[in-house]
């Protein structure tokens, strides 16, 4: 077993429930690499919703809340307000985050609360058998879009950037080094950080959306269909932007505002006010 | 020479390591992992670049690449 895996993963819970070649394990390892780089294992706590990707933190040897479908963010916001000393990561799927949890995402981003969200975008509801998600490409045939999806997909990064999130990046499982760097940056950034990872679900998205079920072919496809923006470049048509999309340090952070108000009112944190 | 191990309790036989190693060190074998699929074998270990991509891209933390004592002295 890899030494870092052994340090961070609960051996007794293995094997993970992910199918062979599922990208969730690559995201998990990138996060471990980022934790190790920052040396902050004891300061961390993770929160997730429901879905295959929401199982990623459940194997970590640390405090983890595995909550309800779509509700990871409200739990995480509560935890952050109760324990501002903790660095909190949220692992959430494209369905968990953009469909049922979409409204929470908008408000958490707008508050600029100091959380780091890792949105695992496999373009599908993996866990429940391959239904369309808000990220599913137009025209893709899924269990719930038998004639091809009519909807234009929602771009989580653009949504968060517009709503007020202050660190936004997108990478893929074919970019593990850049991904671990982005996770570390997201954790260090004080404010709402959002990192989308294009992640292969060979079983449910593979054949249906991409016409390939080999994990390696899907990762190669993710490399082909993305580009890294450079100032002044011509935007390649039909490709998805990856890299750091937004980094803004000018906005005030939400927990600070709350704590400052409590201090002004002479209320000790944890004390009831009536 | 690199000391490369593949843990049969972790490996699920996804074949990612076979394709992504720039030196093609992982090859198919007849050995079974605990998951019940075929697991790879590491050959030609002298060629290892210690790039770490196999460790990063194995979704199940099965691979460990270490420098042997003689390699560390180089
Ligand atoms: C309130 C509620 N509605 C629906 C479900 C069923 N459900 C479980 S996971 C899931 C979607 C998972 O998709 P995603 O978040 O993209 O995660 P993935 O499995 O693709 O990683 C749904 C609809 C549920 N568990 N709870
Ligand atoms: S269904 Fe898809 S997302 Fe879920 S574990 Fe299997 S490959 Fe991964
Ligand atoms: S470290 Fe790099 S060269 Fe060595 S086995 Fe792994 S992928 Fe191949
Ligand atoms: S990448 Fe990991 S799980 Fe996949 S075949 Fe190689 S060692 Fe096994
Ligand atoms: Mg999904």
CSV table of C-alpha atoms and ligand atoms in Angstrom, one decimal:
chain,number,residue,atom,x,y,z
A,1,UNK,CA,0.0,0.0,0.0
A,2,UNK,CA,1.2,3.5,-0.8
A,3,UNK,CA,2.6,5.1,2.4
A,4,UNK,CA,0.5,8.3,2.2
A,5,UNK,CA,-2.6,6.2,1.6
A,6,UNK,CA,-1.7,4.2,4.7
A,7,UNK,CA,-1.2,7.4,6.7
A,8,UNK,CA,-4.5,9.0,5.7
A,9,UNK,CA,-6.9,6.2,4.8
A,10,UNK,CA,-8.8,3.9,7.3
A,11,UNK,CA,-7.5,0.5,6.3
A,12,UNK,CA,-10.4,-1.3,8.0
A,13,UNK,CA,-12.9,0.4,5.5
A,14,UNK,CA,-11.1,-0.9,2.4
A,15,UNK,CA,-11.7,-1.6,-0.4
A,16,UNK,CA,-13.4,1.7,-1.2
A,17,UNK,CA,-16.9,1.3,-2.8
A,18,UNK,CA,-15.7,2.9,-6.0
A,19,UNK,CA,-15.8,0.7,-9.2
A,20,UNK,CA,-12.4,-0.2,-10.8
A,21,UNK,CA,-10.9,2.9,-12.5
A,22,UNK,CA,-13.3,5.4,-11.0
A,23,UNK,CA,-11.8,8.8,-10.8
A,24,UNK,CA,-13.0,9.4,-7.3
A,25,UNK,CA,-9.9,7.6,-6.0
A,26,UNK,CA,-7.6,9.9,-7.9
A,27,UNK,CA,-9.3,13.0,-6.4
A,28,UNK,CA,-9.0,11.4,-3.0
A,29,UNK,CA,-5.3,10.9,-3.5
A,30,UNK,CA,-4.8,14.4,-4.8
A,31,UNK,CA,-6.5,15.7,-1.6
A,32,UNK,CA,-4.2,13.5,0.5
A,33,UNK,CA,-1.2,15.0,-1.3
A,34,UNK,CA,-2.4,18.5,-0.6
A,35,UNK,CA,-3.0,17.7,3.1
A,36,UNK,CA,0.5,16.3,3.3
A,37,UNK,CA,2.1,19.3,1.6
A,38,UNK,CA,0.4,21.7,4.0
A,39,UNK,CA,1.0,19.5,7.0
A,40,UNK,CA,-2.4,20.2,8.5
A,41,UNK,CA,-3.9,16.8,9.1
A,42,UNK,CA,-5.2,17.7,12.6
A,43,UNK,CA,-6.7,21.0,11.6
A,44,UNK,CA,-9.0,19.5,9.0
A,45,UNK,CA,-12.6,18.3,8.9
A,46,UNK,CA,-14.6,17.1,5.9
A,47,UNK,CA,-18.2,17.2,5.0
A,48,UNK,CA,-20.0,15.5,2.2
A,49,UNK,CA,-23.5,14.9,0.8
A,50,UNK,CA,-24.8,11.7,-0.9
A,51,UNK,CA,-23.4,10.1,-4.1
A,52,UNK,CA,-20.4,8.0,-5.0
A,53,UNK,CA,-18.2,11.1,-4.8
A,54,UNK,CA,-19.5,12.0,-1.4
A,55,UNK,CA,-17.9,8.8,-0.1
A,56,UNK,CA,-14.4,10.2,-0.9
A,57,UNK,CA,-13.8,11.7,2.6
A,58,UNK,CA,-15.4,8.9,4.5
A,59,UNK,CA,-12.2,6.9,4.3
A,60,UNK,CA,-10.0,9.6,5.8
A,61,UNK,CA,-8.6,9.3,9.3
A,62,UNK,CA,-10.1,12.5,10.5
A,63,UNK,CA,-13.4,14.1,11.5
A,64,UNK,CA,-16.0,13.7,8.7
A,65,UNK,CA,-19.7,14.4,8.4
A,66,UNK,CA,-21.4,12.3,5.7
A,67,UNK,CA,-24.8,14.2,5.6
A,68,UNK,CA,-27.8,14.3,3.3
A,69,UNK,CA,-28.1,14.6,-0.4
A,70,UNK,CA,-27.5,18.2,-1.4
A,71,UNK,CA,-27.1,19.4,2.1
A,72,UNK,CA,-23.3,19.2,2.7
A,73,UNK,CA,-22.9,23.0,2.5
A,74,UNK,CA,-25.4,24.0,5.2
A,75,UNK,CA,-23.8,21.4,7.5
A,76,UNK,CA,-20.4,22.7,6.7
A,77,UNK,CA,-21.4,26.4,7.2
A,78,UNK,CA,-22.7,25.4,10.6
A,79,UNK,CA,-19.5,23.6,11.5
A,80,UNK,CA,-17.4,26.5,10.3
A,81,UNK,CA,-19.3,28.9,12.5
A,82,UNK,CA,-19.0,26.6,15.5
A,83,UNK,CA,-15.4,25.8,14.9
A,84,UNK,CA,-13.7,28.7,13.0
A,85,UNK,CA,-10.3,27.1,13.8
A,86,UNK,CA,-11.0,24.2,11.5
A,87,UNK,CA,-10.1,24.1,7.8
A,88,UNK,CA,-13.2,22.5,6.2
A,89,UNK,CA,-13.4,20.6,2.9
A,90,UNK,CA,-16.6,19.6,1.2
A,91,UNK,CA,-16.7,16.7,-1.3
A,92,UNK,CA,-19.8,16.9,-3.4
A,93,UNK,CA,-21.0,15.5,-6.8
A,94,UNK,CA,-22.3,17.4,-9.8
A,95,UNK,CA,-25.8,16.2,-8.8
A,96,UNK,CA,-25.3,16.8,-5.0
A,97,UNK,CA,-23.9,20.3,-5.6
A,98,UNK,CA,-25.6,21.7,-8.7
A,99,UNK,CA,-29.1,20.0,-8.6
A,100,UNK,CA,-30.6,19.4,-5.2
A,101,UNK,CA,-27.9,21.5,-3.5
A,102,UNK,CA,-27.7,24.3,-6.0
A,103,UNK,CA,-29.4,26.9,-3.9
A,104,UNK,CA,-27.1,26.2,-1.0
A,105,UNK,CA,-24.1,26.6,-3.3
A,106,UNK,CA,-25.3,30.1,-4.5
A,107,UNK,CA,-25.7,31.3,-0.9
A,108,UNK,CA,-22.5,29.9,0.5
A,109,UNK,CA,-20.6,31.5,-2.4
A,110,UNK,CA,-22.4,34.7,-1.9
A,111,UNK,CA,-21.4,34.8,1.8
A,112,UNK,CA,-17.8,34.1,0.9
A,113,UNK,CA,-17.6,31.7,3.9
A,114,UNK,CA,-14.2,30.1,4.4
A,115,UNK,CA,-14.9,26.6,3.0
A,116,UNK,CA,-13.2,24.6,0.2
A,117,UNK,CA,-15.6,22.8,-2.0
A,118,UNK,CA,-14.4,20.1,-4.3
A,119,UNK,CA,-17.1,19.4,-6.8
A,120,UNK,CA,-16.5,16.0,-8.5
A,121,UNK,CA,-18.1,16.4,-11.9
A,122,UNK,CA,-18.6,13.1,-13.6
A,123,UNK,CA,-21.5,14.5,-15.7
A,124,UNK,CA,-24.0,12.1,-14.2
A,125,UNK,CA,-25.8,10.7,-11.1
A,126,UNK,CA,-23.4,7.8,-10.7
A,127,UNK,CA,-24.7,6.2,-7.5
A,128,UNK,CA,-28.3,5.9,-8.5
A,129,UNK,CA,-27.6,4.3,-11.9
A,130,UNK,CA,-26.9,7.0,-14.5
A,131,UNK,CA,-29.6,9.7,-14.4
A,132,UNK,CA,-29.1,13.1,-16.0
A,133,UNK,CA,-27.5,15.8,-13.8
A,134,UNK,CA,-27.4,19.6,-14.4
A,135,UNK,CA,-23.8,19.0,-15.8
A,136,UNK,CA,-24.8,16.4,-18.3
A,137,UNK,CA,-23.9,17.6,-21.9
A,138,UNK,CA,-26.7,18.6,-24.2
A,139,UNK,CA,-27.8,15.6,-26.3
A,140,UNK,CA,-26.4,13.0,-24.0
A,141,UNK,CA,-28.6,9.9,-23.6
A,142,UNK,CA,-29.0,8.9,-20.0
A,143,UNK,CA,-31.6,6.9,-18.0
A,144,UNK,CA,-33.7,10.1,-17.6
A,145,UNK,CA,-33.0,11.6,-21.0
A,146,UNK,CA,-33.7,8.8,-23.4
A,147,UNK,CA,-34.0,11.2,-26.4
A,148,UNK,CA,-30.9,13.1,-25.5
A,149,UNK,CA,-30.7,15.8,-22.8
A,150,UNK,CA,-32.5,19.0,-23.9
A,151,UNK,CA,-30.9,21.2,-21.2
A,152,UNK,CA,-27.8,23.2,-21.7
A,153,UNK,CA,-25.5,22.2,-18.8
A,154,UNK,CA,-24.9,24.4,-15.8
A,155,UNK,CA,-21.2,25.5,-15.4
A,156,UNK,CA,-20.5,25.3,-11.7
A,157,UNK,CA,-17.4,27.4,-11.9
A,158,UNK,CA,-19.1,30.3,-13.7
A,159,UNK,CA,-22.0,30.0,-11.3
A,160,UNK,CA,-19.8,30.3,-8.2
A,161,UNK,CA,-17.7,33.0,-9.7
A,162,UNK,CA,-20.8,35.1,-10.5
A,163,UNK,CA,-22.4,34.4,-7.1
A,164,UNK,CA,-19.3,35.8,-5.3
A,165,UNK,CA,-17.0,32.8,-4.5
A,166,UNK,CA,-13.5,34.1,-4.4
A,167,UNK,CA,-11.3,31.2,-5.4
A,168,UNK,CA,-12.5,29.2,-8.4
A,169,UNK,CA,-10.5,26.5,-10.4
A,170,UNK,CA,-11.2,23.6,-12.6
A,171,UNK,CA,-9.0,20.6,-13.3
A,172,UNK,CA,-9.4,17.0,-14.4
A,173,UNK,CA,-8.3,13.6,-13.0
A,174,UNK,CA,-5.7,13.7,-15.9
A,175,UNK,CA,-4.0,16.7,-14.1
A,176,UNK,CA,-3.2,15.3,-10.7
A,177,UNK,CA,-0.3,17.6,-9.9
A,178,UNK,CA,-2.2,20.7,-10.8
A,179,UNK,CA,-5.2,19.4,-8.9
A,180,UNK,CA,-3.3,18.8,-5.7
A,181,UNK,CA,-1.8,22.3,-6.0
A,182,UNK,CA,-5.3,23.8,-6.5
A,183,UNK,CA,-6.7,22.0,-3.4
A,184,UNK,CA,-3.8,23.3,-1.3
A,185,UNK,CA,-4.4,26.8,-2.7
A,186,UNK,CA,-8.1,26.5,-2.0
A,187,UNK,CA,-7.5,25.4,1.6
A,188,UNK,CA,-5.1,28.3,2.2
A,189,UNK,CA,-7.4,30.9,0.6
A,190,UNK,CA,-9.5,32.6,3.1
A,191,UNK,CA,-13.0,32.7,1.6
A,192,UNK,CA,-15.2,30.5,-0.5
A,193,UNK,CA,-13.1,28.2,-2.7
A,194,UNK,CA,-14.6,26.0,-5.4
A,195,UNK,CA,-12.6,23.5,-7.4
A,196,UNK,CA,-14.4,21.5,-10.0
A,197,UNK,CA,-12.7,18.2,-11.1
A,198,UNK,CA,-13.8,16.5,-14.3
A,199,UNK,CA,-13.7,12.9,-13.1
A,200,UNK,CA,-14.4,9.7,-14.9
A,201,UNK,CA,-17.3,7.5,-14.1
A,202,UNK,CA,-16.5,4.6,-16.4
A,203,UNK,CA,-19.6,2.7,-15.4
A,204,UNK,CA,-22.5,5.1,-15.7
A,205,UNK,CA,-21.1,8.0,-17.8
A,206,UNK,CA,-18.6,6.0,-19.8
A,207,UNK,CA,-20.5,4.5,-22.6
A,208,UNK,CA,-23.6,6.6,-22.4
A,209,UNK,CA,-22.0,10.0,-22.5
A,210,UNK,CA,-18.5,9.5,-23.8
A,211,UNK,CA,-18.8,6.4,-25.9
A,212,UNK,CA,-15.9,4.8,-24.0
A,213,UNK,CA,-15.8,2.8,-20.8
A,214,UNK,CA,-12.1,2.6,-20.4
A,215,UNK,CA,-10.9,4.9,-17.5
A,216,UNK,CA,-7.7,5.8,-19.4
A,217,UNK,CA,-9.6,6.7,-22.6
A,218,UNK,CA,-11.9,8.9,-20.6
A,219,UNK,CA,-9.0,10.7,-19.0
A,220,UNK,CA,-7.4,11.2,-22.4
A,221,UNK,CA,-10.7,12.6,-23.5
A,222,UNK,CA,-10.7,15.1,-20.6
A,223,UNK,CA,-7.3,16.3,-21.7
A,224,UNK,CA,-8.5,16.7,-25.3
A,225,UNK,CA,-11.7,18.6,-24.4
A,226,UNK,CA,-10.1,21.2,-22.1
A,227,UNK,CA,-7.8,24.2,-22.5
A,228,UNK,CA,-5.8,26.4,-20.1
A,229,UNK,CA,-6.5,30.0,-20.6
A,230,UNK,CA,-3.6,32.4,-21.3
A,231,UNK,CA,-4.1,36.1,-21.4
A,232,UNK,CA,-5.0,37.2,-25.0
A,233,UNK,CA,-5.4,33.8,-26.4
A,234,UNK,CA,-8.1,32.8,-28.9
A,235,UNK,CA,-10.7,30.7,-27.1
A,236,UNK,CA,-10.8,27.2,-28.7
A,237,UNK,CA,-14.4,26.5,-29.7
A,238,UNK,CA,-16.3,23.9,-27.8
A,239,UNK,CA,-13.6,23.3,-25.2
A,240,UNK,CA,-13.9,23.6,-21.5
A,241,UNK,CA,-11.6,26.0,-19.6
A,242,UNK,CA,-9.4,24.5,-16.9
A,243,UNK,CA,-6.9,26.1,-14.6
A,244,UNK,CA,-7.4,28.9,-12.0
A,245,UNK,CA,-10.4,30.9,-13.1
A,246,UNK,CA,-10.8,33.4,-10.2
A,247,UNK,CA,-8.7,34.4,-7.2
A,248,UNK,CA,-10.0,37.5,-5.4
A,249,UNK,CA,-8.7,38.5,-1.9
A,250,UNK,CA,-10.6,41.7,-1.6
A,251,UNK,CA,-14.0,40.4,-0.2
A,252,UNK,CA,-14.6,40.1,3.5
A,253,UNK,CA,-15.1,36.6,4.8
A,254,UNK,CA,-18.4,35.6,6.5
A,255,UNK,CA,-17.2,33.9,9.7
A,256,UNK,CA,-15.1,37.0,10.5
A,257,UNK,CA,-18.1,39.2,10.1
A,258,UNK,CA,-20.2,37.0,12.4
A,259,UNK,CA,-17.5,36.8,15.1
A,260,UNK,CA,-16.9,40.5,14.9
A,261,UNK,CA,-20.6,41.2,15.5
A,262,UNK,CA,-20.7,38.9,18.5
A,263,UNK,CA,-17.7,40.7,19.9
A,264,UNK,CA,-19.3,44.1,19.4
A,265,UNK,CA,-22.4,42.9,21.2
A,266,UNK,CA,-20.4,41.4,24.0
A,267,UNK,CA,-21.7,37.9,23.3
A,268,UNK,CA,-19.4,35.0,23.9
A,269,UNK,CA,-19.5,32.3,21.2
A,270,UNK,CA,-21.6,29.4,22.4
A,271,UNK,CA,-23.6,31.5,24.9
A,272,UNK,CA,-27.4,31.8,24.3
A,273,UNK,CA,-28.8,35.3,24.1
A,274,UNK,CA,-32.1,35.2,25.8
B,1,UNK,CA,16.6,0.3,-9.4
B,2,UNK,CA,13.2,1.3,-8.0
B,3,UNK,CA,11.5,-0.6,-5.3
B,4,UNK,CA,7.9,-0.8,-6.8
B,5,UNK,CA,5.2,-2.6,-5.0
B,6,UNK,CA,1.5,-3.2,-6.0
B,7,UNK,CA,-0.7,-4.1,-3.1
B,8,UNK,CA,-3.1,-7.0,-4.0
B,9,UNK,CA,-5.4,-6.0,-1.2
B,10,UNK,CA,-5.9,-2.5,-2.8
B,11,UNK,CA,-5.6,-3.1,-6.6
B,12,UNK,CA,-8.9,-3.4,-8.5
B,13,UNK,CA,-7.2,-4.1,-11.9
B,14,UNK,CA,-8.3,-1.0,-13.7
B,15,UNK,CA,-5.2,-0.9,-15.9
B,16,UNK,CA,-4.6,2.8,-15.5
B,17,UNK,CA,-1.0,2.3,-14.4
B,18,UNK,CA,-0.4,0.2,-17.5
B,19,UNK,CA,-1.1,3.2,-19.8
B,20,UNK,CA,0.2,6.1,-17.9
B,21,UNK,CA,3.7,5.1,-16.9
B,22,UNK,CA,6.0,6.8,-19.4
B,23,UNK,CA,8.4,3.8,-19.1
B,24,UNK,CA,5.7,1.1,-19.5
B,25,UNK,CA,6.9,-0.5,-16.3
B,26,UNK,CA,3.5,-2.0,-15.5
B,27,UNK,CA,2.4,-5.0,-17.5
B,28,UNK,CA,-0.5,-7.4,-17.4
B,29,UNK,CA,0.0,-10.6,-15.4
B,30,UNK,CA,-2.0,-13.6,-14.5
B,31,UNK,CA,-1.9,-12.8,-10.8
B,32,UNK,CA,-5.3,-12.0,-9.1
B,33,UNK,CA,-5.8,-9.2,-6.6
B,34,UNK,CA,-8.2,-9.6,-3.7
B,35,UNK,CA,-10.9,-7.9,-5.7
B,36,UNK,CA,-10.9,-10.8,-8.1
B,37,UNK,CA,-9.5,-9.1,-11.2
B,38,UNK,CA,-6.1,-9.4,-12.9
B,39,UNK,CA,-3.4,-7.2,-11.4
B,40,UNK,CA,-0.3,-5.8,-13.0
B,41,UNK,CA,3.2,-6.6,-12.4
B,42,UNK,CA,6.2,-4.2,-12.4
B,43,UNK,CA,9.0,-5.1,-14.8
B,44,UNK,CA,12.1,-3.3,-16.0
B,45,UNK,CA,12.4,-1.3,-12.8
B,46,UNK,CA,15.7,0.2,-13.7
B,47,UNK,CA,14.0,2.5,-16.2
B,48,UNK,CA,11.8,4.2,-13.5
B,49,UNK,CA,12.0,8.0,-13.6
B,50,UNK,CA,10.5,8.4,-10.1
B,51,UNK,CA,7.9,10.8,-11.7
B,52,UNK,CA,5.2,9.6,-9.2
B,53,UNK,CA,2.4,9.5,-11.8
B,54,UNK,CA,1.5,5.9,-11.1
B,55,UNK,CA,1.1,6.6,-7.4
B,56,UNK,CA,-1.0,9.7,-8.2
B,57,UNK,CA,-3.2,8.0,-10.8
B,58,UNK,CA,-3.8,4.7,-9.1
B,59,UNK,CA,-7.4,5.2,-7.8
B,60,UNK,CA,-6.8,2.7,-5.0
B,61,UNK,CA,-3.5,3.7,-3.4
B,62,UNK,CA,-2.1,0.3,-4.4
B,63,UNK,CA,1.3,1.5,-5.8
B,64,UNK,CA,4.4,2.5,-3.9
B,65,UNK,CA,7.6,3.6,-5.6
B,66,UNK,CA,10.6,3.9,-3.5
B,67,UNK,CA,14.3,4.5,-4.2
B,68,UNK,CA,16.5,1.6,-3.2
B,69,UNK,CA,19.5,2.3,-1.1
B,70,UNK,CA,21.9,2.2,-4.1
B,71,UNK,CA,19.6,4.6,-6.0
B,72,UNK,CA,19.6,7.1,-3.1
B,73,UNK,CA,23.4,7.2,-3.2
B,74,UNK,CA,23.4,8.2,-6.8
C,1,LIG,C1,-33.2,13.7,-0.8
C,1,LIG,C2,-32.7,12.6,-1.7
C,1,LIG,N1,-33.1,12.6,-3.0
C,1,LIG,C3,-32.6,11.7,-3.9
C,1,LIG,C4,-31.6,10.8,-3.4
C,1,LIG,C5,-31.1,9.7,-4.3
C,1,LIG,N2,-29.8,10.0,-4.8
C,1,LIG,C6,-28.7,9.5,-4.1
C,1,LIG,S1,-27.2,9.9,-4.8
C,1,LIG,C7,-28.0,10.8,-6.0
C,1,LIG,C8,-27.3,11.6,-7.1
C,1,LIG,C9,-25.8,11.4,-7.0
C,1,LIG,O1,-25.2,12.1,-8.1
C,1,LIG,P1,-23.9,13.0,-7.8
C,1,LIG,O2,-24.1,13.9,-6.7
C,1,LIG,O3,-23.5,13.6,-9.1
C,1,LIG,O4,-22.8,11.9,-7.3
C,1,LIG,P2,-22.1,10.7,-8.0
C,1,LIG,O5,-22.7,9.5,-7.5
C,1,LIG,O6,-22.2,10.9,-9.5
C,1,LIG,O7,-20.7,10.9,-7.6
C,1,LIG,C10,-29.4,10.8,-5.8
C,1,LIG,C11,-30.4,11.5,-6.7
C,1,LIG,C12,-31.3,10.8,-2.0
C,1,LIG,N3,-30.4,10.0,-1.5
C,1,LIG,N4,-31.8,11.8,-1.2
C,2,LIG,S1,-20.9,4.4,-10.5
C,2,LIG,FE1,-19.4,5.7,-11.5
C,2,LIG,S2,-19.0,7.3,-9.9
C,2,LIG,FE2,-19.9,5.6,-8.9
C,2,LIG,S3,-18.2,4.4,-8.1
C,2,LIG,FE3,-18.8,3.5,-10.1
C,2,LIG,S4,-17.5,4.5,-11.6
C,2,LIG,FE4,-17.4,5.7,-9.7
C,3,LIG,S1,7.3,6.6,-10.9
C,3,LIG,FE1,6.9,7.2,-13.1
C,3,LIG,S2,8.4,6.0,-14.3
C,3,LIG,FE2,8.4,5.1,-12.2
C,3,LIG,S3,6.9,3.4,-12.4
C,3,LIG,FE3,5.7,5.2,-11.7
C,3,LIG,S4,4.9,6.1,-13.5
C,3,LIG,FE4,6.5,4.7,-14.2
C,4,LIG,S1,-3.8,1.7,-11.3
C,4,LIG,FE1,-3.8,0.7,-9.3
C,4,LIG,S2,-5.8,-0.3,-9.1
C,4,LIG,FE2,-5.4,0.1,-11.3
C,4,LIG,S3,-4.4,-1.7,-12.1
C,4,LIG,FE3,-2.8,-0.3,-11.5
C,4,LIG,S4,-2.3,-0.9,-9.4
C,4,LIG,FE4,-4.3,-1.8,-9.8
C,5,LIG,MG1,-22.1,12.8,-10.5
